[in-house]
Short mmCIF file of C-alpha atoms in Angstrom, two decimals:
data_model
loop_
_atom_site.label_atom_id
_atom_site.label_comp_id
_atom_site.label_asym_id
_atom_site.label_seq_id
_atom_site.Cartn_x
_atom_site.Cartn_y
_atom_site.Cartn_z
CA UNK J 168 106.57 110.87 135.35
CA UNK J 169 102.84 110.24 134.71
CA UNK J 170 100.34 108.29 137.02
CA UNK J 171 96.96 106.69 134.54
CA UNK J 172 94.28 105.34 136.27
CA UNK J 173 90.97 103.55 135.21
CA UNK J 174 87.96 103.16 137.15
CA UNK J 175 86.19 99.63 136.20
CA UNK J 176 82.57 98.96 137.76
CA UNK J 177 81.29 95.37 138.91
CA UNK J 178 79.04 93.23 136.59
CA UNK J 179 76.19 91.80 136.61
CA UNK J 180 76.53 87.98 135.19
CA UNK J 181 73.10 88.12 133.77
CA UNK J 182 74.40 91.35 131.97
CA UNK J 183 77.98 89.83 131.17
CA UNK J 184 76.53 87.35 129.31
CA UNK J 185 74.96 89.53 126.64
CA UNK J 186 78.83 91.40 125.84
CA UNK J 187 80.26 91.41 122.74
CA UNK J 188 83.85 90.57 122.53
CA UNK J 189 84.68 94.85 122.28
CA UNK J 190 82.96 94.72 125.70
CA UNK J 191 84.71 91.80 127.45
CA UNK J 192 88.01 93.06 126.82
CA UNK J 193 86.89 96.59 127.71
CA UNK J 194 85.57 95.73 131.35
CA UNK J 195 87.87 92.74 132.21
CA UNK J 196 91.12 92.96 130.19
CA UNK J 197 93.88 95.41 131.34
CA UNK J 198 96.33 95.31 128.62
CA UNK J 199 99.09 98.32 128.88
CA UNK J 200 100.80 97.87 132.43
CA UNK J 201 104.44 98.93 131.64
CA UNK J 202 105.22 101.98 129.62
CA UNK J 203 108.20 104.29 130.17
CA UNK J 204 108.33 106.24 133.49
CA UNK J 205 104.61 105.95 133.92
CA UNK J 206 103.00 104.05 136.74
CA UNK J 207 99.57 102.68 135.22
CA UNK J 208 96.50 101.08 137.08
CA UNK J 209 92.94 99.88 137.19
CA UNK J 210 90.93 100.70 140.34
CA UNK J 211 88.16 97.84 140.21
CA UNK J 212 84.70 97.54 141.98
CA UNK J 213 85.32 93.79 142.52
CA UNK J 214 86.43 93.65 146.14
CA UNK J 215 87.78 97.52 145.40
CA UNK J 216 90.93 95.65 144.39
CA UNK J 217 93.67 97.76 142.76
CA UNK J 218 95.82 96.15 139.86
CA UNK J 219 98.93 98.12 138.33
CA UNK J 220 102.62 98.50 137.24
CA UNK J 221 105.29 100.74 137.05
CA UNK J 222 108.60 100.83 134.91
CA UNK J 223 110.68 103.29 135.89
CA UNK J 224 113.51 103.95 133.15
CA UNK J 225 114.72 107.47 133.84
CA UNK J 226 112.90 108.57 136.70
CA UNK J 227 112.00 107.42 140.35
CA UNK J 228 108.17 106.70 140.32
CA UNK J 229 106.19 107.81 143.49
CA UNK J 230 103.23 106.11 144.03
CA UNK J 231 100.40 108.65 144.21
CA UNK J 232 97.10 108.22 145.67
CA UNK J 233 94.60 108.28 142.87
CA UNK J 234 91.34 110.31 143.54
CA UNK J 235 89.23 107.49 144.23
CA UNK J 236 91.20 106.61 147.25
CA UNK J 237 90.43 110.05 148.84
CA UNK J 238 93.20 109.54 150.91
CA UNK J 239 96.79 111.59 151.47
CA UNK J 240 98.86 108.07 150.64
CA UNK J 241 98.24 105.32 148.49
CA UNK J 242 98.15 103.07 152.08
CA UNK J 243 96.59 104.78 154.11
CA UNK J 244 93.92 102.30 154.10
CA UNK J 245 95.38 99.40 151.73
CA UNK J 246 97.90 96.29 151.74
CA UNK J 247 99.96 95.70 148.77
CA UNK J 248 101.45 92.66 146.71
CA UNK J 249 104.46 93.67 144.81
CA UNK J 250 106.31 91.04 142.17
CA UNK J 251 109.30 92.62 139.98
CA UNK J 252 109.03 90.89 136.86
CA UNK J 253 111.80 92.65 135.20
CA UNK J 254 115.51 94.07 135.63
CA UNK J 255 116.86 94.59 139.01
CA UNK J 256 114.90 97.40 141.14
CA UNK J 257 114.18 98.73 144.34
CA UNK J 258 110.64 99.86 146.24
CA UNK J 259 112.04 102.25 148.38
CA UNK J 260 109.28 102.78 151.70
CA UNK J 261 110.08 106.33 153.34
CA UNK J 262 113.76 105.78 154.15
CA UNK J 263 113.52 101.54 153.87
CA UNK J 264 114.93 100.07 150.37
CA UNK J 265 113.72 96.81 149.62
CA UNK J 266 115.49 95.08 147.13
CA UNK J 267 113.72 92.96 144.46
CA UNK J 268 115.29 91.03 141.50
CA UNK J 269 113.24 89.19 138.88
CA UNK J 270 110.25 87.02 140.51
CA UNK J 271 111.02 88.41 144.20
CA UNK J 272 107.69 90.02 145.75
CA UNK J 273 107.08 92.53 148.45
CA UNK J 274 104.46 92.85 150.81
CA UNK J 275 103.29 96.38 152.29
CA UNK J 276 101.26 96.57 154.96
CA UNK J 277 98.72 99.50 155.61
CA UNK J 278 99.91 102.75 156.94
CA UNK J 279 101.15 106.33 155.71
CA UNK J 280 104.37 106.03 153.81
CA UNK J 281 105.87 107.09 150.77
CA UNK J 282 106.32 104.60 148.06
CA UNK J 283 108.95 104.44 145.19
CA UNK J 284 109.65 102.45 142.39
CA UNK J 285 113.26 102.48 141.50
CA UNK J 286 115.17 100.77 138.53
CA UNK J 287 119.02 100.15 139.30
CA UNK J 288 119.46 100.18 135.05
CA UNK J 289 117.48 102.31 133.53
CA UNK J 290 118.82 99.69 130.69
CA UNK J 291 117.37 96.88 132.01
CA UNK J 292 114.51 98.81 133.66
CA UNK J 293 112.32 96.68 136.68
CA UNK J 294 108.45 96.18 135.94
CA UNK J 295 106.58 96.74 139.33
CA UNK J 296 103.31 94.62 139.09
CA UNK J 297 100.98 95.24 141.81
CA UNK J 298 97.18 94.42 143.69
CA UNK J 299 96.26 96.17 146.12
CA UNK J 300 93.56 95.49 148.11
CA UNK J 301 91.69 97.27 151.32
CA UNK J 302 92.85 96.69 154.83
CA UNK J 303 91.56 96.89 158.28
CA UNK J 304 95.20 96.62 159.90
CA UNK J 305 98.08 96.96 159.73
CA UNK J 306 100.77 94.01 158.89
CA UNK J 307 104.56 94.07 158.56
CA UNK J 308 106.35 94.68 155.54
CA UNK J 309 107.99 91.84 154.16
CA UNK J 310 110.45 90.60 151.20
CA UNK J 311 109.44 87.14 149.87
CA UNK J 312 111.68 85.30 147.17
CA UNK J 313 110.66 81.69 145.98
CA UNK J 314 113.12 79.84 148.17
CA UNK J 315 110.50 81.20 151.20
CA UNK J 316 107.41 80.18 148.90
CA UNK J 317 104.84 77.63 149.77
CA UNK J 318 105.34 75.55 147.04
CA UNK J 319 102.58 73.41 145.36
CA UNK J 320 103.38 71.11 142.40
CA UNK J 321 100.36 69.88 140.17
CA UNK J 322 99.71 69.16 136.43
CA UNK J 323 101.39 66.66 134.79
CA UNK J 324 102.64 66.28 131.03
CA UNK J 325 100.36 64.21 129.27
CA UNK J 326 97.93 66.88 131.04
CA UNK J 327 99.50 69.88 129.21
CA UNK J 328 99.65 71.57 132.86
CA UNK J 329 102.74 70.62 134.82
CA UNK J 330 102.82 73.33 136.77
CA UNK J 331 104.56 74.96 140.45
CA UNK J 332 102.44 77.39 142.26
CA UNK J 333 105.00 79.45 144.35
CA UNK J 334 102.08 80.89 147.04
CA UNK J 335 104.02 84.30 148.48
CA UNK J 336 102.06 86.80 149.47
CA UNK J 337 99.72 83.53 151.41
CA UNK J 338 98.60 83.07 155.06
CA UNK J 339 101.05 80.42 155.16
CA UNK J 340 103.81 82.43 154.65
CA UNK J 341 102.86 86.18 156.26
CA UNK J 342 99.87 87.75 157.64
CA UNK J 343 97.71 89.63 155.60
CA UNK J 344 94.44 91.38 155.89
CA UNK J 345 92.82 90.08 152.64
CA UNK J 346 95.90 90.41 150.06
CA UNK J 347 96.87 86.70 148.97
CA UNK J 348 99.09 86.59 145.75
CA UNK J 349 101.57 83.66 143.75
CA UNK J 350 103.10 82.75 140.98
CA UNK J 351 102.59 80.07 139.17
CA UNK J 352 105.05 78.37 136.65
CA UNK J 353 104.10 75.95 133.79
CA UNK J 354 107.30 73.51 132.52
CA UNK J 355 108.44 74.01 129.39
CA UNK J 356 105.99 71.42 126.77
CA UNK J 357 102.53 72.58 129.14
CA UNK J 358 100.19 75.28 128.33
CA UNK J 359 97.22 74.83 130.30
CA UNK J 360 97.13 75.96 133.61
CA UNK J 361 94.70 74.40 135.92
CA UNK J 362 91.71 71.91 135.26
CA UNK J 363 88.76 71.30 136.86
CA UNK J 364 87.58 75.05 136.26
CA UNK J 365 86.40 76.51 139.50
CA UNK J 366 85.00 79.82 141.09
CA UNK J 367 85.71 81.37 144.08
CA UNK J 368 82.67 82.93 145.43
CA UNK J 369 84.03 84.78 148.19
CA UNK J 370 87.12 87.17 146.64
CA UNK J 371 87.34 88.05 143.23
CA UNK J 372 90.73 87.08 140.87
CA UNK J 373 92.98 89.43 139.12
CA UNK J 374 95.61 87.09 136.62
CA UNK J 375 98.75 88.32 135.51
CA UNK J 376 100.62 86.75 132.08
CA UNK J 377 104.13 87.68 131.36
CA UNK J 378 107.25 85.19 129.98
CA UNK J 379 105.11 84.43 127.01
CA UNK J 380 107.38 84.68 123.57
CA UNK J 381 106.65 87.01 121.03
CA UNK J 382 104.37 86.58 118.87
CA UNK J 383 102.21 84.05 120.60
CA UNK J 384 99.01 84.75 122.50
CA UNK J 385 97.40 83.25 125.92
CA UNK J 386 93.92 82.39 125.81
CA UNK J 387 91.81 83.20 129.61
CA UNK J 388 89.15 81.05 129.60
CA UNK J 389 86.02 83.37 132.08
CA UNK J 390 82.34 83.37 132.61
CA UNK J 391 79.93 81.51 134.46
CA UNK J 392 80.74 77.40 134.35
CA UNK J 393 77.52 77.23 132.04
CA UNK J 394 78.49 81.05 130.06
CA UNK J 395 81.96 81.08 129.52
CA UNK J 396 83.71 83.41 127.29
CA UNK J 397 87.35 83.82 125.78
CA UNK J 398 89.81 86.76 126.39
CA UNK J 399 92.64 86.59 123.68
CA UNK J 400 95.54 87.80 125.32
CA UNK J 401 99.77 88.91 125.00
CA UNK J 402 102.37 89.26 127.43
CA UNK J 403 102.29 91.81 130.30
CA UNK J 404 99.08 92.13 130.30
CA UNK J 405 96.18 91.30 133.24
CA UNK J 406 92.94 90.39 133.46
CA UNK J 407 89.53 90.99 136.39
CA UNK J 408 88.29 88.10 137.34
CA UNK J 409 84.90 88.25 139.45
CA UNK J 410 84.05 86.19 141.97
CA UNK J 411 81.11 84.51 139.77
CA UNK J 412 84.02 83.50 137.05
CA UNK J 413 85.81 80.48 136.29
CA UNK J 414 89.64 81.89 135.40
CA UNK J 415 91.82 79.25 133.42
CA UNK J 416 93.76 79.80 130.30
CA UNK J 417 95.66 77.81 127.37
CA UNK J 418 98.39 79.38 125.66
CA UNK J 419 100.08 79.32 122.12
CA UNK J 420 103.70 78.70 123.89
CA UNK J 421 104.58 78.15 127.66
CA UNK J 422 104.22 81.02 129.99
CA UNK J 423 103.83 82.20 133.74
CA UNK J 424 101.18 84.03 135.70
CA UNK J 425 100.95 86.22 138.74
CA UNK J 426 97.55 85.52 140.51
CA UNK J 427 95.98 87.61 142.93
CA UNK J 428 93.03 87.19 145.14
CA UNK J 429 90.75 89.84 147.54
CA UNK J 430 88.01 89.04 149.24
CA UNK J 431 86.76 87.83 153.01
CA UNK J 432 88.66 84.21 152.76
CA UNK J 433 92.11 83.62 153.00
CA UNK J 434 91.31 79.64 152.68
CA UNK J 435 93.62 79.21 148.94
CA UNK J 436 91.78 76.09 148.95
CA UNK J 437 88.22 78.05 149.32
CA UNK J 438 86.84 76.52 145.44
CA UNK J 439 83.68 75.88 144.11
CA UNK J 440 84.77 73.11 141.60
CA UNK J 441 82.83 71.79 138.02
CA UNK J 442 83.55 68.84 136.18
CA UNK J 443 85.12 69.04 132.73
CA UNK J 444 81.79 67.85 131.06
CA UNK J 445 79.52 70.38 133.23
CA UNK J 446 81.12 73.38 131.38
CA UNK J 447 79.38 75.48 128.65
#
């Protein structure tokens, strides 16, 4: 069992506009999550949001509490999202199991515990993608499946972006501290997943890509409205979005995308919206 952690510092959007395509991908892109008994994460300056995953194969995985936490537990003063987006698993909290089959989420509120990720097939192995964010209080832990999401439907067909935004880890639906996180589903024939672009300028973004078939590629549309940039993308892999960024993408072949938010709103519908024709 191995725990990797990155540290990833804030930008400055006068200085993101000047990066190269080497240095886009290095600051914002996260692109190995899963790998073989490992739990792997990204501790980011934007909101001090935490973004990771864990596949446990042969081994229980303990989440540790990397340095820059200077803490004894990972929680001790953190929330945490929690979507399985593989084989059937458990997150086992101290002595509670929580049970979590494909697209169920868990919510962990702060506090001292011991967390482990657990795969019930080490055949079929569970992928443990997480955000984490800091936390003032403490909430309850809770299981969330889609039958208990808040359920949005947008998008249409001739829009390319018939979509379902399953909000589960939302005010709505538990308390949190800052923590919000969904999923959103595109129907098979749309690709693009939300239009007008927007920002939110009080919590950053972290996007999440998985279900997208091999050999195709998402593209994340980020930047300023007026500086926006490209971040070619696969499956599995995640993305920082700061607060000063639009986050959108268009893919090669359908997909789905975890989204999660930190920051001082919990407001979902806290956007700063541009038109179409404003973009650059």
């Amino acid at each position: 069992m191995k725990t990797n952690y990155q540290l990833r510092y804030a930008s400055n959007p006068e200085d993101a506009k000047h990066y190269d395509t080497a240095r886009i991908r290095k600051d914002f892109l996260i692109p190995t999550l899963f790998t073989n008994d490992e739990v792997n994460m990204v501790y980011s300056m934007y909101d001090r949001m935490v973004v990771g995953g864990a596949m446990p194969v042969m081994e229980q995985l303990p989440l540790e509490a990397i340095d820059p936490l200077k803490a004894d537990f990972f929680l001790t003063r953190r929330e945490m999202g929690i979507f399985n987006v593989g084989g059937p698993g458990i997150v086992k909290v101290d002595n509670t199991e929580f049970e979590l089959n494909y697209k169920e989420a868990l919510y962990l509120g702060r506090g001292d515990r011991n967390i482990t990720f657990i795969s019930k097939d080490g055949k079929q192995p569970a992928k443990f993608y997480f955000n984490s964010c800091t936390a003032h209080t403490s909430y309850p832990d809770k299981k969330v499946t889609k039958a208990e999401a808040n359920i949005l439907k947008l998008g249409s067909m001739e829009g390319a972006n018939d979509r379902v935004i399953n909000r589960m880890i939302v005010s709505q639906v538990l308390p949190t501290c800052q923590l919000q996180m969904g999923m959103t589903e595109l129907k098979p024939g749309s690709v693009w997943n939300t239009m007008p672009a927007h920002t939110h300028s009080r919590r950053m973004e972290a996007y999440f890509y998985f279900e997208v078939p091999e050999g195709q590629a998402v593209c994340h549309f980020m930047g300023e409205p007026q500086e926006t940039r490209v971040v070619w993308m696969e499956g599995d892999q995640a993305v920082l979005s700061p607060e000063w960024s639009i986050h959108s993408a268009c893919a090669t072949a359908n997909y789905t995308f975890i989204w999660g938010m930190g920051g001082e709103n919990l407001d979902y519908g806290d956007q700063d919206f541009y038109k179409e024709t404003e973009l650059r």
